[in-house]
mmCIF file of C-alpha atoms in Angstrom:
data_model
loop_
_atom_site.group_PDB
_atom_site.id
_atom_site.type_symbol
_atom_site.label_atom_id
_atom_site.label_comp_id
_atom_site.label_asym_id
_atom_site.label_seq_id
_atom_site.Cartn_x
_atom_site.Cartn_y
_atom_site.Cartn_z
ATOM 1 C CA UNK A 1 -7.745 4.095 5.151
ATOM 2 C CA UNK A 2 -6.747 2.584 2.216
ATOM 3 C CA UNK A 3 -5.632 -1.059 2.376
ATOM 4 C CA UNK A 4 -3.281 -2.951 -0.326
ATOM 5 C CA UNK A 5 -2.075 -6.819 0.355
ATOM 6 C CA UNK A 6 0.202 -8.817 -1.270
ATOM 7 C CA UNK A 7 -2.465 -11.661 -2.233
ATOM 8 C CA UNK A 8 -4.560 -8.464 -3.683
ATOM 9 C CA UNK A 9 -2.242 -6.191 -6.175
ATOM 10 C CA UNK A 10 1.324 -7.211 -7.559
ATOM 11 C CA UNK A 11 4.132 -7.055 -5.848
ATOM 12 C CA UNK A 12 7.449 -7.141 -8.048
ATOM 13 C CA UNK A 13 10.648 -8.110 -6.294
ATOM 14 C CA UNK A 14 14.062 -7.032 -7.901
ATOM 15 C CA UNK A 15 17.267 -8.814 -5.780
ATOM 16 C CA UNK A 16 16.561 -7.842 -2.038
ATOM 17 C CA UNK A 17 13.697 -5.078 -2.963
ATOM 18 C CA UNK A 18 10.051 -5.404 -3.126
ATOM 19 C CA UNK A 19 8.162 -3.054 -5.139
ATOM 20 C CA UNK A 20 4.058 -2.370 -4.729
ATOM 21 C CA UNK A 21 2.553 -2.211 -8.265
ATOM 22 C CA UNK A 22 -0.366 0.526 -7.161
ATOM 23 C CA UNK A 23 -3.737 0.200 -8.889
ATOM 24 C CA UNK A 24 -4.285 2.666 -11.004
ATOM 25 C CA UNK A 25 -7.921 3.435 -10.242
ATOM 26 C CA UNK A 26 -6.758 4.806 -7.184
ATOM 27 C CA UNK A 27 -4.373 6.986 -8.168
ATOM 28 C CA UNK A 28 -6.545 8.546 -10.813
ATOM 29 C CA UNK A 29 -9.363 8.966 -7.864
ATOM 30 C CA UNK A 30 -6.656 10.913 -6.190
ATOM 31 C CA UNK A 31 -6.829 8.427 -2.968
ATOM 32 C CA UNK A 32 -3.334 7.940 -3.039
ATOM 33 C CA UNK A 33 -1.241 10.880 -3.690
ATOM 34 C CA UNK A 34 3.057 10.925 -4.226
ATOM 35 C CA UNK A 35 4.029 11.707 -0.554
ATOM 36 C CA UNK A 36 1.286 10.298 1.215
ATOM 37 C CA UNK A 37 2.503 8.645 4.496
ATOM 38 C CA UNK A 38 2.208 4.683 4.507
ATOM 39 C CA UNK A 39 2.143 1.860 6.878
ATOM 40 C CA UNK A 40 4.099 -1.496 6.119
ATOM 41 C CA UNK A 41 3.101 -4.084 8.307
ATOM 42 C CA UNK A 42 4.683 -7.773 7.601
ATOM 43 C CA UNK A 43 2.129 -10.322 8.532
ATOM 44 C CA UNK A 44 2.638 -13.494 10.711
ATOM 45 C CA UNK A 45 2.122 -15.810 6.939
ATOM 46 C CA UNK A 46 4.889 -13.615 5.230
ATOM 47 C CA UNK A 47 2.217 -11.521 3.649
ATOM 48 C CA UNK A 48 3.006 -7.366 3.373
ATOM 49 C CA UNK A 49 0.164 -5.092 4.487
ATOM 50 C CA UNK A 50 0.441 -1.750 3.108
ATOM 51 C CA UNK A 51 -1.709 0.884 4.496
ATOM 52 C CA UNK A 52 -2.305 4.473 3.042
ATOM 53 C CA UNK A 53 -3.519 6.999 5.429
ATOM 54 C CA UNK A 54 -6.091 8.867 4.002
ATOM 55 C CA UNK A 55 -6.358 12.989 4.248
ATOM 56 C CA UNK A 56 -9.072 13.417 7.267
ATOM 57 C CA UNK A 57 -9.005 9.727 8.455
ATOM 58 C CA UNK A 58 -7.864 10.040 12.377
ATOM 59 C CA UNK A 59 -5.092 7.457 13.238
ATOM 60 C CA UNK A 60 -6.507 4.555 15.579
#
């Protein structure tokens, strides 16, 4: 799996939407892929976990 946090990559917030600014180094590596489902998780600090399920992981 592929794990992004708040305190790790950019977040941008427009009005009531949060947007995830996603590195580009995995995009180019093809680890993240348009589609791809994802996990948002808000943490008990306020902090947004952001999971990316990646092809041939098995969900735990």
């Amino acid at each position: 799996m592929t794990e992004i946090s708040e305190s790790e990559e950019r977040i941008r917030r427009i009005g009531n939407s949060a947007y995830l600014v996603i590195p580009a180094y995995l995009v180019k590596s093809k680890r993240i892929v348009r589609g791809d489902p994802v996990s948002v998780r808000l943490l008990s600090d306020g902090s947004l976990k952001i999971v990316f399920q990646e092809k041939g992981d098995d969900e735990q």
